[in-house]
């Protein structure tokens, strides 16, 4: 096989950065959102009394970090959550998603211990879907999770990961990988956890965009939203907050 020149390799890495970097929302951490959340309820969400008592763990995507959830946390606070019940899990985007999922398991256990809650809700974005699905399905984490909301999750992989296959996480994120096969085989939504996804044809990064949908979940088709745009979409984030509260 012909070896790539250093210049060509740098070009691939640059393409990867452009394609996957998750830009932090412009507002400072902890700032309240300025837009009101949408009143519409996504399909399948019941009209039962809402509760904001469940701790929420946010799981970022490839190359992301906790700051990606600044707007989401503001929206959740507007919907009744205390800031002390909102947590962001960070992991190594260039490592191994099995290790990342094990780290999520430990993080959830720590949140439960700190809050006294028996279960948490998980809200993920992009590659965070793989980390979350492995935790819930393979590691048995569904017993500790009341709700799973996947925003543009790479749940069945994305061909965009072909731009960064030098990393294990991207190899795992590519459609047809053994990792994808493991989390999609059999029941994709195990346990009593309530599952919902949000996906859009305008995503641009999750290819095919229907990869996010999970069998057995409430799958919400957003008319047009970009992959990064979800992170500041207060209407969708408001729907997710109400789903988690249901």
mmCIF file of C-alpha atoms in Angstrom:
data_model
loop_
_atom_site.group_PDB
_atom_site.id
_atom_site.type_symbol
_atom_site.label_atom_id
_atom_site.label_comp_id
_atom_site.label_asym_id
_atom_site.label_seq_id
_atom_site.Cartn_x
_atom_site.Cartn_y
_atom_site.Cartn_z
ATOM 1 C CA UNK A 1 0.000 0.000 0.000
ATOM 2 C CA UNK A 2 1.367 3.429 -0.954
ATOM 3 C CA UNK A 3 2.278 5.489 2.137
ATOM 4 C CA UNK A 4 0.716 8.913 2.417
ATOM 5 C CA UNK A 5 3.060 11.871 2.486
ATOM 6 C CA UNK A 6 3.125 13.966 5.689
ATOM 7 C CA UNK A 7 1.500 16.816 3.758
ATOM 8 C CA UNK A 8 -1.375 14.561 2.607
ATOM 9 C CA UNK A 9 -1.885 13.225 6.130
ATOM 10 C CA UNK A 10 -2.101 16.754 7.480
ATOM 11 C CA UNK A 11 -4.727 17.467 4.855
ATOM 12 C CA UNK A 12 -6.805 14.534 6.043
ATOM 13 C CA UNK A 13 -6.534 15.694 9.638
ATOM 14 C CA UNK A 14 -7.584 19.195 8.628
ATOM 15 C CA UNK A 15 -10.622 17.777 6.849
ATOM 16 C CA UNK A 16 -11.460 15.823 9.979
ATOM 17 C CA UNK A 17 -11.300 18.921 12.130
ATOM 18 C CA UNK A 18 -13.571 20.891 9.815
ATOM 19 C CA UNK A 19 -16.063 18.041 9.582
ATOM 20 C CA UNK A 20 -16.327 17.103 13.236
ATOM 21 C CA UNK A 21 -15.265 19.914 15.569
ATOM 22 C CA UNK A 22 -18.145 20.867 17.832
ATOM 23 C CA UNK A 23 -18.077 24.628 18.324
ATOM 24 C CA UNK A 24 -18.959 25.865 21.788
ATOM 25 C CA UNK A 25 -22.100 28.010 22.066
ATOM 26 C CA UNK A 26 -21.345 31.728 22.151
ATOM 27 C CA UNK A 27 -22.940 32.425 25.532
ATOM 28 C CA UNK A 28 -20.792 31.975 28.655
ATOM 29 C CA UNK A 29 -21.199 28.867 30.785
ATOM 30 C CA UNK A 30 -24.157 29.113 33.108
ATOM 31 C CA UNK A 31 -25.833 31.973 31.227
ATOM 32 C CA UNK A 32 -29.599 31.794 30.896
ATOM 33 C CA UNK A 33 -30.962 31.257 27.394
ATOM 34 C CA UNK A 34 -32.563 34.302 25.812
ATOM 35 C CA UNK A 35 -35.044 32.446 23.595
ATOM 36 C CA UNK A 36 -38.149 30.813 25.000
ATOM 37 C CA UNK A 37 -38.546 27.074 24.449
ATOM 38 C CA UNK A 38 -41.126 25.710 22.044
ATOM 39 C CA UNK A 39 -44.476 24.582 23.415
ATOM 40 C CA UNK A 40 -44.841 21.694 20.975
ATOM 41 C CA UNK A 41 -44.434 18.172 22.355
ATOM 42 C CA UNK A 42 -42.588 15.617 20.191
ATOM 43 C CA UNK A 43 -44.572 12.631 19.013
ATOM 44 C CA UNK A 44 -44.916 9.889 21.586
ATOM 45 C CA UNK A 45 -44.295 12.079 24.652
ATOM 46 C CA UNK A 46 -47.135 11.667 27.085
ATOM 47 C CA UNK A 47 -49.086 14.422 28.814
ATOM 48 C CA UNK A 48 -48.312 13.057 32.280
ATOM 49 C CA UNK A 49 -47.299 15.559 34.987
ATOM 50 C CA UNK A 50 -43.748 16.719 34.372
ATOM 51 C CA UNK A 51 -40.874 16.311 36.810
ATOM 52 C CA UNK A 52 -37.502 18.054 36.767
ATOM 53 C CA UNK A 53 -36.117 16.010 39.642
ATOM 54 C CA UNK A 54 -34.148 13.525 37.520
ATOM 55 C CA UNK A 55 -30.433 14.348 37.204
ATOM 56 C CA UNK A 56 -29.341 14.774 33.580
ATOM 57 C CA UNK A 57 -25.999 13.641 32.163
ATOM 58 C CA UNK A 58 -25.004 15.264 28.845
ATOM 59 C CA UNK A 59 -22.602 13.337 26.578
ATOM 60 C CA UNK A 60 -20.843 15.346 23.839
ATOM 61 C CA UNK A 61 -19.796 14.214 20.368
ATOM 62 C CA UNK A 62 -16.488 13.748 18.553
ATOM 63 C CA UNK A 63 -13.928 16.432 19.586
ATOM 64 C CA UNK A 64 -16.541 18.045 21.833
ATOM 65 C CA UNK A 65 -16.469 19.023 25.500
ATOM 66 C CA UNK A 66 -18.729 20.182 28.324
ATOM 67 C CA UNK A 67 -19.066 23.695 26.877
ATOM 68 C CA UNK A 68 -21.132 22.273 24.012
ATOM 69 C CA UNK A 69 -24.028 21.966 26.481
ATOM 70 C CA UNK A 70 -24.164 25.589 27.676
ATOM 71 C CA UNK A 71 -27.400 26.360 25.808
ATOM 72 C CA UNK A 72 -28.949 22.986 26.630
ATOM 73 C CA UNK A 73 -28.339 23.470 30.344
ATOM 74 C CA UNK A 74 -29.896 26.936 30.155
ATOM 75 C CA UNK A 75 -32.984 25.458 28.479
ATOM 76 C CA UNK A 76 -33.226 22.723 31.095
ATOM 77 C CA UNK A 77 -33.021 25.310 33.879
ATOM 78 C CA UNK A 78 -35.821 27.273 32.181
ATOM 79 C CA UNK A 79 -37.836 24.053 32.282
ATOM 80 C CA UNK A 80 -37.408 23.656 36.032
ATOM 81 C CA UNK A 81 -34.087 21.884 36.584
ATOM 82 C CA UNK A 82 -31.684 22.937 39.285
ATOM 83 C CA UNK A 83 -28.162 23.562 38.028
ATOM 84 C CA UNK A 84 -26.965 21.076 40.659
ATOM 85 C CA UNK A 85 -28.771 18.304 38.770
ATOM 86 C CA UNK A 86 -27.159 18.989 35.394
ATOM 87 C CA UNK A 87 -23.863 17.250 34.577
ATOM 88 C CA UNK A 88 -21.601 17.024 31.503
ATOM 89 C CA UNK A 89 -19.465 13.934 30.930
ATOM 90 C CA UNK A 90 -16.221 14.419 29.004
ATOM 91 C CA UNK A 91 -14.205 11.658 27.333
ATOM 92 C CA UNK A 92 -11.285 11.065 24.972
ATOM 93 C CA UNK A 93 -12.516 11.554 21.395
ATOM 94 C CA UNK A 94 -9.402 9.866 19.993
ATOM 95 C CA UNK A 95 -9.286 6.834 22.286
ATOM 96 C CA UNK A 96 -11.710 3.908 22.400
ATOM 97 C CA UNK A 97 -15.479 4.138 22.830
ATOM 98 C CA UNK A 98 -15.498 1.000 24.976
ATOM 99 C CA UNK A 99 -13.259 2.824 27.454
ATOM 100 C CA UNK A 100 -15.404 5.951 27.053
ATOM 101 C CA UNK A 101 -18.554 3.958 27.853
ATOM 102 C CA UNK A 102 -16.950 2.483 30.954
ATOM 103 C CA UNK A 103 -16.045 6.007 32.011
ATOM 104 C CA UNK A 104 -19.677 7.030 31.495
ATOM 105 C CA UNK A 105 -20.765 4.149 33.737
ATOM 106 C CA UNK A 106 -18.486 5.393 36.521
ATOM 107 C CA UNK A 107 -19.646 8.980 35.953
ATOM 108 C CA UNK A 108 -23.321 7.987 36.242
ATOM 109 C CA UNK A 109 -22.613 6.059 39.449
ATOM 110 C CA UNK A 110 -20.942 9.160 40.853
ATOM 111 C CA UNK A 111 -23.908 11.370 39.891
ATOM 112 C CA UNK A 112 -26.311 8.942 41.561
ATOM 113 C CA UNK A 113 -24.205 8.946 44.713
ATOM 114 C CA UNK A 114 -23.990 12.766 44.780
ATOM 115 C CA UNK A 115 -27.692 13.355 44.159
ATOM 116 C CA UNK A 116 -29.237 10.347 45.875
ATOM 117 C CA UNK A 117 -31.159 9.547 42.675
ATOM 118 C CA UNK A 118 -31.786 5.947 41.646
ATOM 119 C CA UNK A 119 -31.653 6.840 37.941
ATOM 120 C CA UNK A 120 -30.385 9.585 35.643
ATOM 121 C CA UNK A 121 -31.393 10.763 32.181
ATOM 122 C CA UNK A 122 -28.826 10.872 29.381
ATOM 123 C CA UNK A 123 -28.812 13.416 26.551
ATOM 124 C CA UNK A 124 -26.190 12.755 23.878
ATOM 125 C CA UNK A 125 -25.008 14.263 20.604
ATOM 126 C CA UNK A 126 -23.236 12.699 17.619
ATOM 127 C CA UNK A 127 -20.603 10.123 18.674
ATOM 128 C CA UNK A 128 -21.968 10.439 22.189
ATOM 129 C CA UNK A 129 -24.727 8.180 20.890
ATOM 130 C CA UNK A 130 -22.247 5.326 20.506
ATOM 131 C CA UNK A 131 -20.812 5.875 23.988
ATOM 132 C CA UNK A 132 -24.316 5.962 25.476
ATOM 133 C CA UNK A 133 -25.658 2.952 23.559
ATOM 134 C CA UNK A 134 -22.694 0.796 24.583
ATOM 135 C CA UNK A 135 -23.190 1.812 28.204
ATOM 136 C CA UNK A 136 -26.936 1.106 28.213
ATOM 137 C CA UNK A 137 -26.893 -2.088 26.162
ATOM 138 C CA UNK A 138 -23.559 -3.835 26.621
ATOM 139 C CA UNK A 139 -22.675 -2.653 30.125
ATOM 140 C CA UNK A 140 -26.255 -2.924 31.428
ATOM 141 C CA UNK A 141 -26.554 0.772 32.167
ATOM 142 C CA UNK A 142 -30.224 0.866 31.167
ATOM 143 C CA UNK A 143 -31.095 -0.056 34.755
ATOM 144 C CA UNK A 144 -29.652 3.306 35.845
ATOM 145 C CA UNK A 145 -31.178 5.428 33.061
ATOM 146 C CA UNK A 146 -34.782 6.633 32.991
ATOM 147 C CA UNK A 147 -34.610 8.475 29.642
ATOM 148 C CA UNK A 148 -32.185 8.451 26.717
ATOM 149 C CA UNK A 149 -32.367 11.370 24.260
ATOM 150 C CA UNK A 150 -30.085 11.047 21.240
ATOM 151 C CA UNK A 151 -29.515 14.234 19.221
ATOM 152 C CA UNK A 152 -28.088 13.452 15.774
ATOM 153 C CA UNK A 153 -26.500 10.380 17.319
ATOM 154 C CA UNK A 154 -24.188 8.277 15.155
ATOM 155 C CA UNK A 155 -26.135 5.273 16.408
ATOM 156 C CA UNK A 156 -25.706 3.181 13.247
ATOM 157 C CA UNK A 157 -22.524 4.918 12.147
ATOM 158 C CA UNK A 158 -21.697 7.641 9.644
ATOM 159 C CA UNK A 159 -19.613 7.520 6.485
ATOM 160 C CA UNK A 160 -18.132 10.888 7.513
ATOM 161 C CA UNK A 161 -15.986 8.932 9.957
ATOM 162 C CA UNK A 162 -13.982 7.819 6.933
ATOM 163 C CA UNK A 163 -12.083 11.103 7.223
ATOM 164 C CA UNK A 164 -10.499 10.135 10.551
ATOM 165 C CA UNK A 165 -10.002 6.366 10.444
ATOM 166 C CA UNK A 166 -6.536 6.716 11.958
ATOM 167 C CA UNK A 167 -8.395 6.878 15.307
ATOM 168 C CA UNK A 168 -10.103 3.902 16.961
ATOM 169 C CA UNK A 169 -13.195 5.951 17.780
ATOM 170 C CA UNK A 170 -13.692 6.806 14.097
ATOM 171 C CA UNK A 171 -13.170 3.199 13.063
ATOM 172 C CA UNK A 172 -15.896 2.265 15.547
ATOM 173 C CA UNK A 173 -18.152 5.036 14.198
ATOM 174 C CA UNK A 174 -17.950 3.841 10.592
ATOM 175 C CA UNK A 175 -21.064 1.945 9.368
ATOM 176 C CA UNK A 176 -20.658 -1.824 9.568
ATOM 177 C CA UNK A 177 -17.944 -1.761 12.235
ATOM 178 C CA UNK A 178 -17.922 -4.528 14.840
ATOM 179 C CA UNK A 179 -18.723 -1.867 17.437
ATOM 180 C CA UNK A 180 -21.846 -0.761 15.530
ATOM 181 C CA UNK A 181 -22.877 -4.393 15.041
ATOM 182 C CA UNK A 182 -22.582 -5.029 18.767
ATOM 183 C CA UNK A 183 -24.812 -2.148 19.864
ATOM 184 C CA UNK A 184 -27.397 -2.615 17.104
ATOM 185 C CA UNK A 185 -27.837 -6.389 17.258
ATOM 186 C CA UNK A 186 -31.100 -7.525 18.802
ATOM 187 C CA UNK A 187 -32.962 -5.051 20.997
ATOM 188 C CA UNK A 188 -31.697 -1.516 20.348
ATOM 189 C CA UNK A 189 -33.718 -0.044 23.227
ATOM 190 C CA UNK A 190 -33.332 -2.491 26.132
ATOM 191 C CA UNK A 191 -34.909 -2.272 29.553
ATOM 192 C CA UNK A 192 -37.540 0.134 30.827
ATOM 193 C CA UNK A 193 -35.594 3.216 29.700
ATOM 194 C CA UNK A 194 -37.611 5.595 27.506
ATOM 195 C CA UNK A 195 -35.709 6.269 24.277
ATOM 196 C CA UNK A 196 -36.111 9.159 21.808
ATOM 197 C CA UNK A 197 -34.016 10.477 18.923
ATOM 198 C CA UNK A 198 -33.892 13.698 16.912
ATOM 199 C CA UNK A 199 -32.569 13.584 13.337
ATOM 200 C CA UNK A 200 -32.663 15.713 10.190
ATOM 201 C CA UNK A 201 -31.972 15.429 6.469
ATOM 202 C CA UNK A 202 -30.020 18.715 6.759
ATOM 203 C CA UNK A 203 -27.561 17.206 9.285
ATOM 204 C CA UNK A 204 -24.617 16.997 6.874
ATOM 205 C CA UNK A 205 -22.385 14.924 9.192
ATOM 206 C CA UNK A 206 -24.466 11.873 10.087
ATOM 207 C CA UNK A 207 -24.603 10.061 6.737
ATOM 208 C CA UNK A 208 -27.066 8.599 6.113
ATOM 209 C CA UNK A 209 -29.039 10.951 8.356
ATOM 210 C CA UNK A 210 -31.467 8.162 9.288
ATOM 211 C CA UNK A 211 -28.594 6.460 11.132
ATOM 212 C CA UNK A 212 -29.734 8.178 14.324
ATOM 213 C CA UNK A 213 -33.073 6.355 14.540
ATOM 214 C CA UNK A 214 -33.379 3.469 16.992
ATOM 215 C CA UNK A 215 -35.867 0.624 16.763
ATOM 216 C CA UNK A 216 -38.263 0.939 19.687
ATOM 217 C CA UNK A 217 -37.557 4.654 20.249
ATOM 218 C CA UNK A 218 -39.679 7.722 19.569
ATOM 219 C CA UNK A 219 -37.837 9.007 16.485
ATOM 220 C CA UNK A 220 -38.399 12.717 15.800
ATOM 221 C CA UNK A 221 -37.693 13.974 12.276
ATOM 222 C CA UNK A 222 -36.616 17.625 12.499
ATOM 223 C CA UNK A 223 -37.512 19.425 9.210
ATOM 224 C CA UNK A 224 -34.075 20.996 8.745
ATOM 225 C CA UNK A 225 -31.267 21.377 11.255
ATOM 226 C CA UNK A 226 -27.506 21.103 10.877
ATOM 227 C CA UNK A 227 -25.383 18.782 12.974
ATOM 228 C CA UNK A 228 -23.903 21.579 15.074
ATOM 229 C CA UNK A 229 -27.061 23.699 14.965
ATOM 230 C CA UNK A 230 -28.834 21.332 17.350
ATOM 231 C CA UNK A 231 -26.582 22.488 20.175
ATOM 232 C CA UNK A 232 -28.190 25.950 20.158
ATOM 233 C CA UNK A 233 -31.672 25.016 18.879
ATOM 234 C CA UNK A 234 -33.810 26.030 21.858
ATOM 235 C CA UNK A 235 -36.973 24.607 20.281
ATOM 236 C CA UNK A 236 -35.536 21.100 19.958
ATOM 237 C CA UNK A 237 -33.747 21.351 23.297
ATOM 238 C CA UNK A 238 -37.041 22.372 24.884
ATOM 239 C CA UNK A 239 -38.705 19.283 23.419
ATOM 240 C CA UNK A 240 -35.915 17.161 24.872
ATOM 241 C CA UNK A 241 -36.274 18.749 28.304
ATOM 242 C CA UNK A 242 -39.988 17.972 28.307
ATOM 243 C CA UNK A 243 -39.334 14.433 27.103
ATOM 244 C CA UNK A 244 -36.899 13.874 29.962
ATOM 245 C CA UNK A 245 -39.422 15.361 32.416
ATOM 246 C CA UNK A 246 -42.234 13.085 31.220
#
